[in-house]
PDB file of C-alpha atoms and ligand atoms in Angstrom:
ATOM      1  CA  MET A   1     -34.042 -25.255  35.473  1.00 55.00           C
ATOM      2  CA  LYS A   2     -32.240 -22.797  37.727  1.00 48.00           C
ATOM      3  CA  GLU A   3     -33.821 -21.402  40.869  1.00 49.00           C
ATOM      4  CA  THR A   4     -33.363 -17.656  40.688  1.00 45.00           C
ATOM      5  CA  LYS A   5     -35.401 -14.836  42.107  1.00 59.00           C
ATOM      6  CA  SER A   6     -35.518 -13.111  38.736  1.00 76.00           C
ATOM      7  CA  THR A   7     -37.056 -14.833  35.739  1.00 91.00           C
ATOM      8  CA  ALA A   8     -34.559 -17.243  34.228  1.00 96.00           C
ATOM      9  CA  THR A   9     -33.838 -16.319  30.637  1.00 98.00           C
ATOM     10  CA  TYR A  10     -33.212 -18.568  27.662  1.00 98.00           C
ATOM     11  CA  GLY A  11     -33.003 -17.591  24.031  1.00 98.00           C
ATOM     12  CA  ILE A  12     -31.709 -17.874  20.514  1.00 98.00           C
ATOM     13  CA  ILE A  13     -28.725 -16.005  19.115  1.00 98.00           C
ATOM     14  CA  GLY A  14     -28.154 -15.528  15.408  1.00 98.00           C
ATOM     15  CA  TYR A  15     -28.733 -13.033  12.666  1.00 97.00           C
ATOM     16  CA  PRO A  16     -31.463 -12.689  11.659  1.00 95.00           C
ATOM     17  CA  VAL A  17     -33.648 -14.380  14.309  1.00 96.00           C
ATOM     18  CA  GLU A  18     -36.914 -12.461  14.099  1.00 95.00           C
ATOM     19  CA  HIS A  19     -38.679 -15.294  12.264  1.00 93.00           C
ATOM     20  CA  SER A  20     -37.452 -18.020  14.610  1.00 96.00           C
ATOM     21  CA  LEU A  21     -40.154 -20.370  15.886  1.00 97.00           C
ATOM     22  CA  SER A  22     -38.048 -21.433  18.870  1.00 98.00           C
ATOM     23  CA  PRO A  23     -39.641 -18.945  21.323  1.00 98.00           C
ATOM     24  CA  VAL A  24     -43.113 -20.458  20.942  1.00 98.00           C
ATOM     25  CA  LEU A  25     -41.722 -23.975  21.334  1.00 98.00           C
ATOM     26  CA  HIS A  26     -39.808 -23.283  24.528  1.00 98.00           C
ATOM     27  CA  ASN A  27     -42.192 -20.805  26.127  1.00 98.00           C
ATOM     28  CA  THR A  28     -44.972 -23.376  25.710  1.00 98.00           C
ATOM     29  CA  ALA A  29     -42.860 -25.868  27.653  1.00 98.00           C
ATOM     30  CA  PHE A  30     -42.002 -23.374  30.429  1.00 97.00           C
ATOM     31  CA  LYS A  31     -45.678 -22.534  30.792  1.00 97.00           C
ATOM     32  CA  ALA A  32     -46.792 -26.160  30.787  1.00 97.00           C
ATOM     33  CA  LEU A  33     -44.202 -26.989  33.456  1.00 96.00           C
ATOM     34  CA  GLY A  34     -45.098 -23.922  35.536  1.00 96.00           C
ATOM     35  CA  VAL A  35     -41.505 -22.678  35.386  1.00 95.00           C
ATOM     36  CA  ASP A  36     -40.773 -18.970  35.763  1.00 95.00           C
ATOM     37  CA  ALA A  37     -38.609 -18.611  32.665  1.00 97.00           C
ATOM     38  CA  ASP A  38     -38.726 -16.735  29.406  1.00 98.00           C
ATOM     39  CA  TYR A  39     -37.236 -17.558  26.000  1.00 98.00           C
ATOM     40  CA  GLN A  40     -36.224 -14.566  23.886  1.00 98.00           C
ATOM     41  CA  ARG A  41     -34.689 -13.714  20.538  1.00 98.00           C
ATOM     42  CA  PHE A  42     -31.213 -12.169  20.638  1.00 98.00           C
ATOM     43  CA  PRO A  43     -30.336 -10.794  17.205  1.00 98.00           C
ATOM     44  CA  LEU A  44     -26.576 -10.280  17.361  1.00 98.00           C
ATOM     45  CA  LYS A  45     -24.350  -8.667  14.807  1.00 98.00           C
ATOM     46  CA  GLU A  46     -20.886 -10.131  14.340  1.00 97.00           C
ATOM     47  CA  ASP A  47     -19.194  -7.390  16.392  1.00 98.00           C
ATOM     48  CA  GLU A  48     -21.619  -7.880  19.318  1.00 98.00           C
ATOM     49  CA  ILE A  49     -20.826 -11.545  19.913  1.00 98.00           C
ATOM     50  CA  GLY A  50     -17.687 -11.040  22.022  1.00 98.00           C
ATOM     51  CA  ASP A  51     -19.425  -8.704  24.489  1.00 98.00           C
ATOM     52  CA  PHE A  52     -22.487 -10.932  24.687  1.00 98.00           C
ATOM     53  CA  PHE A  53     -20.350 -13.905  25.697  1.00 98.00           C
ATOM     54  CA  LEU A  54     -18.441 -11.813  28.250  1.00 98.00           C
ATOM     55  CA  LYS A  55     -21.763 -10.839  29.898  1.00 97.00           C
ATOM     56  CA  LEU A  56     -22.859 -14.481  29.970  1.00 98.00           C
ATOM     57  CA  ARG A  57     -19.989 -15.126  32.381  1.00 97.00           C
ATOM     58  CA  GLU A  58     -21.193 -12.561  34.927  1.00 97.00           C
ATOM     59  CA  LYS A  59     -22.603 -14.215  38.014  1.00 95.00           C
ATOM     60  CA  ASP A  60     -25.865 -12.235  38.052  1.00 95.00           C
ATOM     61  CA  CYS A  61     -26.574 -12.868  34.360  1.00 97.00           C
ATOM     62  CA  PRO A  62     -30.094 -14.382  34.138  1.00 97.00           C
ATOM     63  CA  ILE A  63     -29.364 -16.403  30.967  1.00 98.00           C
ATOM     64  CA  PHE A  64     -29.057 -20.160  31.561  1.00 98.00           C
ATOM     65  CA  GLY A  65     -29.443 -21.610  28.097  1.00 98.00           C
ATOM     66  CA  LEU A  66     -29.143 -20.640  24.453  1.00 98.00           C
ATOM     67  CA  ASN A  67     -29.805 -21.901  20.990  1.00 98.00           C
ATOM     68  CA  VAL A  68     -27.467 -20.803  18.256  1.00 98.00           C
ATOM     69  CA  THR A  69     -28.462 -20.398  14.642  1.00 97.00           C
ATOM     70  CA  VAL A  70     -27.007 -19.124  11.362  1.00 95.00           C
ATOM     71  CA  PRO A  71     -24.343 -17.767  11.060  1.00 96.00           C
ATOM     72  CA  TYR A  72     -22.766 -18.490  14.479  1.00 97.00           C
ATOM     73  CA  LYS A  73     -22.876 -22.256  15.044  1.00 96.00           C
ATOM     74  CA  GLU A  74     -19.145 -22.568  14.441  1.00 96.00           C
ATOM     75  CA  LYS A  75     -18.078 -19.192  15.752  1.00 97.00           C
ATOM     76  CA  VAL A  76     -19.399 -19.832  19.295  1.00 98.00           C
ATOM     77  CA  ILE A  77     -17.165 -22.896  19.788  1.00 98.00           C
ATOM     78  CA  GLN A  78     -14.268 -20.693  20.924  1.00 98.00           C
ATOM     79  CA  TYR A  79     -16.322 -19.575  23.949  1.00 98.00           C
ATOM     80  CA  MET A  80     -17.208 -23.077  25.210  1.00 98.00           C
ATOM     81  CA  ASP A  81     -15.712 -24.575  28.378  1.00 98.00           C
ATOM     82  CA  SER A  82     -16.770 -28.053  27.283  1.00 98.00           C
ATOM     83  CA  MET A  83     -18.191 -29.685  24.189  1.00 98.00           C
ATOM     84  CA  HIS A  84     -20.434 -32.717  23.979  1.00 98.00           C
ATOM     85  CA  PRO A  85     -18.694 -35.412  21.867  1.00 98.00           C
ATOM     86  CA  PHE A  86     -21.166 -35.106  18.965  1.00 98.00           C
ATOM     87  CA  ALA A  87     -20.804 -31.293  18.826  1.00 98.00           C
ATOM     88  CA  GLN A  88     -17.045 -31.813  18.950  1.00 98.00           C
ATOM     89  CA  LYS A  89     -17.210 -34.142  15.966  1.00 98.00           C
ATOM     90  CA  VAL A  90     -19.518 -31.906  13.924  1.00 98.00           C
ATOM     91  CA  MET A  91     -17.679 -28.769  15.068  1.00 97.00           C
ATOM     92  CA  ALA A  92     -20.972 -26.888  15.275  1.00 97.00           C
ATOM     93  CA  VAL A  93     -22.956 -25.862  18.364  1.00 98.00           C
ATOM     94  CA  ASN A  94     -26.682 -25.116  18.290  1.00 98.00           C
ATOM     95  CA  THR A  95     -27.335 -25.463  22.031  1.00 98.00           C
ATOM     96  CA  ILE A  96     -25.462 -23.968  24.987  1.00 98.00           C
ATOM     97  CA  VAL A  97     -26.053 -24.939  28.609  1.00 98.00           C
ATOM     98  CA  ILE A  98     -24.845 -22.340  31.118  1.00 98.00           C
ATOM     99  CA  SER A  99     -24.171 -23.903  34.495  1.00 97.00           C
ATOM    100  CA  LYS A 100     -24.499 -22.203  37.910  1.00 94.00           C
ATOM    101  CA  ASP A 101     -20.768 -21.445  37.900  1.00 96.00           C
ATOM    102  CA  ARG A 102     -21.334 -19.623  34.552  1.00 98.00           C
ATOM    103  CA  LYS A 103     -19.460 -22.217  32.531  1.00 98.00           C
ATOM    104  CA  LEU A 104     -20.604 -22.795  28.954  1.00 98.00           C
ATOM    105  CA  HIS A 105     -21.271 -26.283  27.610  1.00 98.00           C
ATOM    106  CA  GLY A 106     -21.815 -26.794  23.870  1.00 98.00           C
ATOM    107  CA  PHE A 107     -24.157 -29.349  22.275  1.00 98.00           C
ATOM    108  CA  ASN A 108     -25.424 -30.084  18.788  1.00 98.00           C
ATOM    109  CA  THR A 109     -29.023 -31.287  18.696  1.00 98.00           C
ATOM    110  CA  ASP A 110     -29.527 -30.734  14.936  1.00 98.00           C
ATOM    111  CA  GLY A 111     -28.142 -34.152  13.983  1.00 98.00           C
ATOM    112  CA  PRO A 112     -30.023 -36.094  16.695  1.00 98.00           C
ATOM    113  CA  GLY A 113     -33.129 -33.996  15.962  1.00 98.00           C
ATOM    114  CA  PHE A 114     -33.024 -35.011  12.309  1.00 98.00           C
ATOM    115  CA  LEU A 115     -32.585 -38.681  13.217  1.00 98.00           C
ATOM    116  CA  ALA A 116     -35.460 -38.509  15.705  1.00 98.00           C
ATOM    117  CA  HIS A 117     -37.775 -37.151  13.017  1.00 98.00           C
ATOM    118  CA  LEU A 118     -36.693 -39.827  10.518  1.00 98.00           C
ATOM    119  CA  ALA A 119     -37.416 -42.462  13.163  1.00 98.00           C
ATOM    120  CA  GLU A 120     -40.864 -40.991  13.791  1.00 98.00           C
ATOM    121  CA  LEU A 121     -41.547 -41.099  10.052  1.00 98.00           C
ATOM    122  CA  GLY A 122     -40.393 -44.712   9.854  1.00 98.00           C
ATOM    123  CA  ILE A 123     -37.693 -43.828   7.308  1.00 98.00           C
ATOM    124  CA  GLY A 124     -34.790 -46.243   7.675  1.00 97.00           C
ATOM    125  CA  THR A 125     -31.190 -45.402   6.846  1.00 98.00           C
ATOM    126  CA  LYS A 126     -29.335 -48.709   7.139  1.00 98.00           C
ATOM    127  CA  GLY A 127     -27.860 -49.720   3.794  1.00 98.00           C
ATOM    128  CA  LYS A 128     -29.762 -46.952   1.970  1.00 98.00           C
ATOM    129  CA  ARG A 129     -28.533 -44.656  -0.770  1.00 98.00           C
ATOM    130  CA  VAL A 130     -28.764 -41.054   0.385  1.00 98.00           C
ATOM    131  CA  ALA A 131     -28.518 -37.946  -1.811  1.00 98.00           C
ATOM    132  CA  ILE A 132     -28.019 -34.552  -0.195  1.00 98.00           C
ATOM    133  CA  LEU A 133     -28.458 -31.078  -1.646  1.00 98.00           C
ATOM    134  CA  GLY A 134     -26.312 -28.455   0.063  1.00 98.00           C
ATOM    135  CA  ALA A 135     -23.183 -28.400   2.192  1.00 98.00           C
ATOM    136  CA  GLY A 136     -23.878 -25.776   4.864  1.00 95.00           C
ATOM    137  CA  GLY A 137     -24.264 -26.184   8.605  1.00 94.00           C
ATOM    138  CA  THR A 138     -27.428 -28.267   8.402  1.00 96.00           C
ATOM    139  CA  ALA A 139     -25.889 -30.680   5.889  1.00 97.00           C
ATOM    140  CA  ARG A 140     -22.828 -31.000   8.134  1.00 98.00           C
ATOM    141  CA  ALA A 141     -24.916 -32.076  11.164  1.00 98.00           C
ATOM    142  CA  ILE A 142     -27.020 -34.489   9.081  1.00 98.00           C
ATOM    143  CA  VAL A 143     -24.033 -36.105   7.342  1.00 98.00           C
ATOM    144  CA  ALA A 144     -22.169 -36.506  10.637  1.00 98.00           C
ATOM    145  CA  ALA A 145     -25.224 -38.031  12.313  1.00 98.00           C
ATOM    146  CA  LEU A 146     -25.738 -40.494   9.443  1.00 98.00           C
ATOM    147  CA  CYS A 147     -22.073 -41.518   9.509  1.00 98.00           C
ATOM    148  CA  LEU A 148     -21.957 -42.094  13.258  1.00 98.00           C
ATOM    149  CA  ILE A 149     -25.046 -44.250  13.774  1.00 98.00           C
ATOM    150  CA  PRO A 150     -24.984 -48.046  13.578  1.00 97.00           C
ATOM    151  CA  GLU A 151     -27.703 -47.831  10.895  1.00 98.00           C
ATOM    152  CA  ARG A 152     -25.246 -46.317   8.406  1.00 98.00           C
ATOM    153  CA  PRO A 153     -26.408 -45.743   4.846  1.00 98.00           C
ATOM    154  CA  GLU A 154     -24.675 -47.581   2.001  1.00 98.00           C
ATOM    155  CA  SER A 155     -23.706 -44.265   0.420  1.00 98.00           C
ATOM    156  CA  ILE A 156     -24.155 -40.519   0.841  1.00 98.00           C
ATOM    157  CA  ARG A 157     -23.687 -38.267  -2.165  1.00 98.00           C
ATOM    158  CA  ILE A 158     -23.576 -34.526  -1.736  1.00 98.00           C
ATOM    159  CA  TYR A 159     -24.248 -31.937  -4.404  1.00 98.00           C
ATOM    160  CA  ASN A 160     -23.560 -28.303  -3.595  1.00 98.00           C
ATOM    161  CA  ARG A 161     -23.634 -25.227  -5.826  1.00 97.00           C
ATOM    162  CA  THR A 162     -20.107 -24.519  -4.592  1.00 97.00           C
ATOM    163  CA  LYS A 163     -18.397 -27.900  -4.836  1.00 98.00           C
ATOM    164  CA  GLU A 164     -15.392 -26.787  -2.801  1.00 98.00           C
ATOM    165  CA  LYS A 165     -17.673 -26.406   0.218  1.00 98.00           C
ATOM    166  CA  ALA A 166     -18.931 -29.974  -0.122  1.00 98.00           C
ATOM    167  CA  ASP A 167     -15.341 -31.188  -0.481  1.00 98.00           C
ATOM    168  CA  TYR A 168     -14.316 -29.219   2.591  1.00 97.00           C
ATOM    169  CA  LEU A 169     -17.232 -30.622   4.601  1.00 98.00           C
ATOM    170  CA  ILE A 170     -16.036 -34.139   3.787  1.00 98.00           C
ATOM    171  CA  THR A 171     -12.321 -33.612   4.415  1.00 97.00           C
ATOM    172  CA  ASP A 172     -12.991 -31.733   7.631  1.00 97.00           C
ATOM    173  CA  LEU A 173     -15.346 -34.358   9.099  1.00 98.00           C
ATOM    174  CA  GLN A 174     -13.035 -37.128   7.851  1.00 97.00           C
ATOM    175  CA  GLY A 175     -10.497 -36.170  10.496  1.00 93.00           C
ATOM    176  CA  ARG A 176     -12.981 -37.059  13.242  1.00 97.00           C
ATOM    177  CA  MET A 177     -15.137 -39.883  11.847  1.00 98.00           C
ATOM    178  CA  ASN A 178     -15.262 -42.558   9.189  1.00 97.00           C
ATOM    179  CA  MET A 179     -16.526 -40.885   6.016  1.00 97.00           C
ATOM    180  CA  ASP A 180     -15.854 -43.706   3.572  1.00 98.00           C
ATOM    181  CA  ILE A 181     -19.496 -43.780   2.455  1.00 98.00           C
ATOM    182  CA  VAL A 182     -19.576 -40.044   1.590  1.00 98.00           C
ATOM    183  CA  GLY A 183     -18.649 -38.372  -1.695  1.00 98.00           C
ATOM    184  CA  SER A 184     -19.357 -35.089  -3.432  1.00 98.00           C
ATOM    185  CA  VAL A 185     -20.468 -34.668  -7.037  1.00 98.00           C
ATOM    186  CA  ALA A 186     -19.786 -31.718  -9.313  1.00 98.00           C
ATOM    187  CA  ALA A 187     -22.914 -32.088 -11.448  1.00 97.00           C
ATOM    188  CA  ILE A 188     -26.400 -32.553 -10.098  1.00 97.00           C
ATOM    189  CA  ASP A 189     -26.977 -35.394 -12.586  1.00 95.00           C
ATOM    190  CA  ASP A 190     -24.286 -37.364 -10.748  1.00 97.00           C
ATOM    191  CA  LEU A 191     -26.361 -37.383  -7.566  1.00 97.00           C
ATOM    192  CA  ASN A 192     -28.176 -40.379  -9.088  1.00 97.00           C
ATOM    193  CA  VAL A 193     -31.493 -39.280  -7.623  1.00 98.00           C
ATOM    194  CA  GLU A 194     -33.241 -41.948  -9.704  1.00 98.00           C
ATOM    195  CA  LEU A 195     -31.375 -44.574  -7.625  1.00 98.00           C
ATOM    196  CA  ALA A 196     -31.639 -42.807  -4.264  1.00 98.00           C
ATOM    197  CA  ASP A 197     -33.709 -44.134  -1.373  1.00 98.00           C
ATOM    198  CA  LEU A 198     -33.602 -40.849   0.508  1.00 98.00           C
ATOM    199  CA  LEU A 199     -33.145 -37.350  -0.914  1.00 98.00           C
ATOM    200  CA  ILE A 200     -32.550 -34.518   1.567  1.00 98.00           C
ATOM    201  CA  ASN A 201     -32.634 -30.835   0.691  1.00 98.00           C
ATOM    202  CA  THR A 202     -30.595 -28.811   3.169  1.00 98.00           C
ATOM    203  CA  THR A 203     -30.380 -25.642   1.059  1.00 97.00           C
ATOM    204  CA  SER A 204     -32.622 -22.657   1.514  1.00 95.00           C
ATOM    205  CA  LEU A 205     -34.015 -23.169  -1.997  1.00 94.00           C
ATOM    206  CA  GLY A 206     -37.766 -23.553  -1.705  1.00 93.00           C
ATOM    207  CA  LEU A 207     -38.248 -20.823   0.880  1.00 93.00           C
ATOM    208  CA  LYS A 208     -39.450 -18.477  -1.850  1.00 92.00           C
ATOM    209  CA  ALA A 209     -42.363 -19.394  -4.097  1.00 89.00           C
ATOM    210  CA  ASP A 210     -40.369 -18.681  -7.273  1.00 92.00           C
ATOM    211  CA  ASP A 211     -37.275 -20.655  -6.204  1.00 94.00           C
ATOM    212  CA  PRO A 212     -36.337 -23.239  -8.809  1.00 92.00           C
ATOM    213  CA  CYS A 213     -36.439 -26.945  -7.943  1.00 94.00           C
ATOM    214  CA  LEU A 214     -32.904 -28.274  -8.385  1.00 94.00           C
ATOM    215  CA  ILE A 215     -34.092 -31.796  -9.138  1.00 97.00           C
ATOM    216  CA  ASP A 216     -35.523 -32.879 -12.482  1.00 96.00           C
ATOM    217  CA  GLU A 217     -38.965 -34.232 -11.600  1.00 95.00           C
ATOM    218  CA  GLY A 218     -38.466 -37.196 -13.935  1.00 97.00           C
ATOM    219  CA  LEU A 219     -35.864 -38.543 -11.493  1.00 98.00           C
ATOM    220  CA  LEU A 220     -38.193 -38.594  -8.483  1.00 98.00           C
ATOM    221  CA  HIS A 221     -39.899 -41.922  -7.877  1.00 98.00           C
ATOM    222  CA  ALA A 222     -42.351 -43.736  -5.630  1.00 98.00           C
ATOM    223  CA  ASP A 223     -39.740 -45.907  -3.884  1.00 98.00           C
ATOM    224  CA  MET A 224     -37.958 -42.986  -2.304  1.00 98.00           C
ATOM    225  CA  SER A 225     -38.398 -40.621   0.629  1.00 98.00           C
ATOM    226  CA  VAL A 226     -37.797 -36.911   0.146  1.00 98.00           C
ATOM    227  CA  TYR A 227     -36.969 -34.734   3.143  1.00 98.00           C
ATOM    228  CA  ASP A 228     -36.814 -30.958   2.855  1.00 98.00           C
ATOM    229  CA  VAL A 229     -35.431 -29.047   5.833  1.00 98.00           C
ATOM    230  CA  VAL A 230     -37.438 -26.034   4.631  1.00 96.00           C
ATOM    231  CA  TYR A 231     -40.775 -25.960   6.485  1.00 96.00           C
ATOM    232  CA  ASN A 232     -42.106 -22.618   5.326  1.00 94.00           C
ATOM    233  CA  PRO A 233     -43.839 -23.152   2.946  1.00 95.00           C
ATOM    234  CA  SER A 234     -44.944 -26.466   4.411  1.00 96.00           C
ATOM    235  CA  GLU A 235     -44.687 -28.059   0.970  1.00 96.00           C
ATOM    236  CA  THR A 236     -41.863 -26.817  -1.242  1.00 96.00           C
ATOM    237  CA  LYS A 237     -41.913 -27.392  -4.988  1.00 96.00           C
ATOM    238  CA  LEU A 238     -39.547 -30.317  -4.448  1.00 98.00           C
ATOM    239  CA  LEU A 239     -41.883 -31.937  -1.911  1.00 98.00           C
ATOM    240  CA  GLN A 240     -44.921 -31.313  -4.103  1.00 97.00           C
ATOM    241  CA  LEU A 241     -43.321 -32.967  -7.138  1.00 97.00           C
ATOM    242  CA  ALA A 242     -42.062 -35.851  -5.013  1.00 98.00           C
ATOM    243  CA  ARG A 243     -45.498 -36.392  -3.453  1.00 98.00           C
ATOM    244  CA  GLN A 244     -47.097 -36.385  -6.908  1.00 98.00           C
ATOM    245  CA  LYS A 245     -44.642 -39.125  -7.938  1.00 98.00           C
ATOM    246  CA  GLY A 246     -45.766 -41.197  -4.961  1.00 98.00           C
ATOM    247  CA  ALA A 247     -42.661 -40.609  -2.821  1.00 98.00           C
ATOM    248  CA  LYS A 248     -42.911 -40.334   0.960  1.00 98.00           C
ATOM    249  CA  THR A 249     -42.315 -36.677   1.861  1.00 98.00           C
ATOM    250  CA  ALA A 250     -41.619 -34.613   4.959  1.00 98.00           C
ATOM    251  CA  ASN A 251     -40.610 -31.062   5.760  1.00 98.00           C
ATOM    252  CA  GLY A 252     -38.165 -29.930   8.434  1.00 98.00           C
ATOM    253  CA  LEU A 253     -40.658 -28.827  11.068  1.00 98.00           C
ATOM    254  CA  GLY A 254     -40.250 -32.162  12.827  1.00 98.00           C
ATOM    255  CA  MET A 255     -36.471 -31.736  12.875  1.00 98.00           C
ATOM    256  CA  LEU A 256     -36.936 -28.269  14.370  1.00 98.00           C
ATOM    257  CA  PHE A 257     -39.259 -29.732  16.989  1.00 98.00           C
ATOM    258  CA  TYR A 258     -36.908 -32.540  18.026  1.00 98.00           C
ATOM    259  CA  GLN A 259     -33.772 -30.387  18.095  1.00 98.00           C
ATOM    260  CA  GLY A 260     -35.719 -28.028  20.376  1.00 98.00           C
ATOM    261  CA  VAL A 261     -36.949 -30.795  22.663  1.00 98.00           C
ATOM    262  CA  LEU A 262     -33.402 -32.139  22.976  1.00 98.00           C
ATOM    263  CA  ALA A 263     -32.050 -28.633  23.675  1.00 98.00           C
ATOM    264  CA  PHE A 264     -34.689 -28.085  26.366  1.00 98.00           C
ATOM    265  CA  GLN A 265     -33.838 -31.406  27.957  1.00 98.00           C
ATOM    266  CA  HIS A 266     -30.173 -30.387  28.141  1.00 98.00           C
ATOM    267  CA  TRP A 267     -31.061 -27.099  29.845  1.00 98.00           C
ATOM    268  CA  ALA A 268     -33.549 -28.600  32.265  1.00 96.00           C
ATOM    269  CA  ASP A 269     -31.690 -31.876  32.774  1.00 94.00           C
ATOM    270  CA  ILE A 270     -34.990 -33.738  32.632  1.00 94.00           C
ATOM    271  CA  GLU A 271     -36.785 -35.890  30.092  1.00 96.00           C
ATOM    272  CA  LEU A 272     -39.915 -34.091  28.914  1.00 98.00           C
ATOM    273  CA  ASP A 273     -43.025 -36.195  29.201  1.00 96.00           C
ATOM    274  CA  PRO A 274     -45.129 -36.916  26.106  1.00 98.00           C
ATOM    275  CA  GLU A 275     -47.930 -34.594  27.200  1.00 98.00           C
ATOM    276  CA  ILE A 276     -45.593 -31.577  27.356  1.00 98.00           C
ATOM    277  CA  LYS A 277     -43.987 -32.550  24.059  1.00 98.00           C
ATOM    278  CA  SER A 278     -47.317 -32.739  22.302  1.00 98.00           C
ATOM    279  CA  ARG A 279     -48.259 -29.304  23.618  1.00 98.00           C
ATOM    280  CA  MET A 280     -44.943 -27.954  22.318  1.00 98.00           C
ATOM    281  CA  ARG A 281     -45.522 -29.537  18.935  1.00 98.00           C
ATOM    282  CA  ALA A 282     -49.067 -28.248  18.629  1.00 98.00           C
ATOM    283  CA  ALA A 283     -47.914 -24.714  19.470  1.00 98.00           C
ATOM    284  CA  LEU A 284     -45.074 -24.981  16.951  1.00 98.00           C
ATOM    285  CA  GLU A 285     -47.349 -26.242  14.203  1.00 97.00           C
ATOM    286  CA  MET A 286     -49.900 -23.548  14.894  1.00 97.00           C
ATOM    287  CA  GLU A 287     -47.248 -20.812  14.763  1.00 97.00           C
ATOM    288  CA  ALA A 288     -45.706 -22.274  11.599  1.00 96.00           C
ATOM    289  CA  SER A 289     -49.020 -22.232   9.801  1.00 94.00           C
ATOM    290  CA  ALA A 290     -49.992 -18.719  11.008  1.00 90.00           C
TER     291      ALA A 290
HETATM  292  P1  ATR B   1     -27.640 -23.875   6.955  1.00 68.44           P
HETATM  293  O1  ATR B   1     -27.051 -23.815   8.325  1.00 68.44           O
HETATM  294  O2  ATR B   1     -29.138 -23.689   6.945  1.00 68.44           O
HETATM  295  O3  ATR B   1     -27.210 -25.097   6.225  1.00 68.44           O
HETATM  296  P2  ATR B   1     -25.772 -22.314   5.428  1.00 68.44           P
HETATM  297  O4  ATR B   1     -24.643 -22.884   6.222  1.00 68.44           O
HETATM  298  O5  ATR B   1     -25.769 -20.862   5.118  1.00 68.44           O
HETATM  299  O6  ATR B   1     -27.155 -22.588   6.149  1.00 68.44           O
HETATM  300  O7  ATR B   1     -25.886 -23.164   4.060  1.00 68.44           O
HETATM  301  C1  ATR B   1     -26.768 -22.857   3.043  1.00 68.44           C
HETATM  302  C2  ATR B   1     -26.725 -23.927   1.956  1.00 68.44           C
HETATM  303  O8  ATR B   1     -27.709 -23.595   0.954  1.00 68.44           O
HETATM  304  C3  ATR B   1     -25.396 -24.000   1.205  1.00 68.44           C
HETATM  305  O9  ATR B   1     -25.189 -25.323   0.780  1.00 68.44           O
HETATM  306  C4  ATR B   1     -25.641 -23.084   0.006  1.00 68.44           C
HETATM  307  O10 ATR B   1     -24.831 -23.342  -1.121  1.00 68.44           O
HETATM  308  P3  ATR B   1     -23.378 -22.608  -1.306  1.00 68.44           P
HETATM  309  O11 ATR B   1     -22.444 -23.355  -0.389  1.00 68.44           O
HETATM  310  O12 ATR B   1     -23.044 -22.797  -2.731  1.00 68.44           O
HETATM  311  O13 ATR B   1     -23.574 -21.184  -0.893  1.00 68.44           O
HETATM  312  C5  ATR B   1     -27.078 -23.459  -0.315  1.00 68.44           C
HETATM  313  N1  ATR B   1     -27.777 -22.425  -1.090  1.00 68.44           N
HETATM  314  C6  ATR B   1     -28.251 -21.246  -0.634  1.00 68.44           C
HETATM  315  N2  ATR B   1     -28.845 -20.559  -1.648  1.00 68.44           N
HETATM  316  C7  ATR B   1     -28.736 -21.339  -2.755  1.00 68.44           C
HETATM  317  C8  ATR B   1     -29.138 -21.198  -4.130  1.00 68.44           C
HETATM  318  N3  ATR B   1     -29.770 -20.095  -4.549  1.00 68.44           N
HETATM  319  N4  ATR B   1     -28.856 -22.199  -4.986  1.00 68.44           N
HETATM  320  C9  ATR B   1     -28.224 -23.323  -4.568  1.00 68.44           C
HETATM  321  N5  ATR B   1     -27.811 -23.509  -3.304  1.00 68.44           N
HETATM  322  C10 ATR B   1     -28.069 -22.542  -2.407  1.00 68.44           C
END
């Protein structure tokens, strides 16, 4: 953390960001560590981004770290002075470290955050058959992470409403990593959910109570794990049906937690101790259920 006379500022940029849970996560950590810093929401419209990044360069700017959310994770890359190798491979930045010399360093903690939550849940990936719904930014980080780890799945199938986007995700990542286990399917039936070991929903479907469940419940089974990145509601229709079939289920609050912890550790250049992390998690869970 930087030693400044004024309160050091951190925050999240995106649009919209008013429902972001990141402030409670990070402000809990600052408080627990006794650091004079504040994490804020910065809702930025497209035409405000350029100016915002110009101001970040000014030497008296109090901002030393940022998270980036939809729709700017790719757009901010042009402003980075350096990129962590994983962010470079994914070509998406969700965490920015601003050094004393006002240089900007881009990271992606979404992929590692997802893997950390899977590890906590005891869900293995090595040799598994993975089915993914969606091909947006979250899917991109998850697919890249799964392709780069030694515990690679046997296969990853992606179904997206707009198939071209799934195809683009694959061809784009292919230039920077081995994607031989990944394919996209045009019809949801071809996801072979009945054979999948791990089904991951990365779409926003499930956020609203009347959202349809894309998966036929007859295909869900007890030998699989179902992960939904949606955490509000805490149990989407997909997770409810999967749980009723005896599948292991989890929502994305854990992924949010771990990506935040990893982001914080990049800013502070320290490893958070378990006591601080559990306070952060408790605060996050309380806010999510409020
Ligand atoms: P994120 O960063 O959270 O992944 P995103 O990049 O906007 O957000 O991606 C949203 C994903 O949810 C996309 O895969 C999107 O499908 P399209 O590529 O076809 O737009 C998917 N999605 C959003 N609303 C959907 C809906 N009503 N039905 C099916 N898929 C939906």
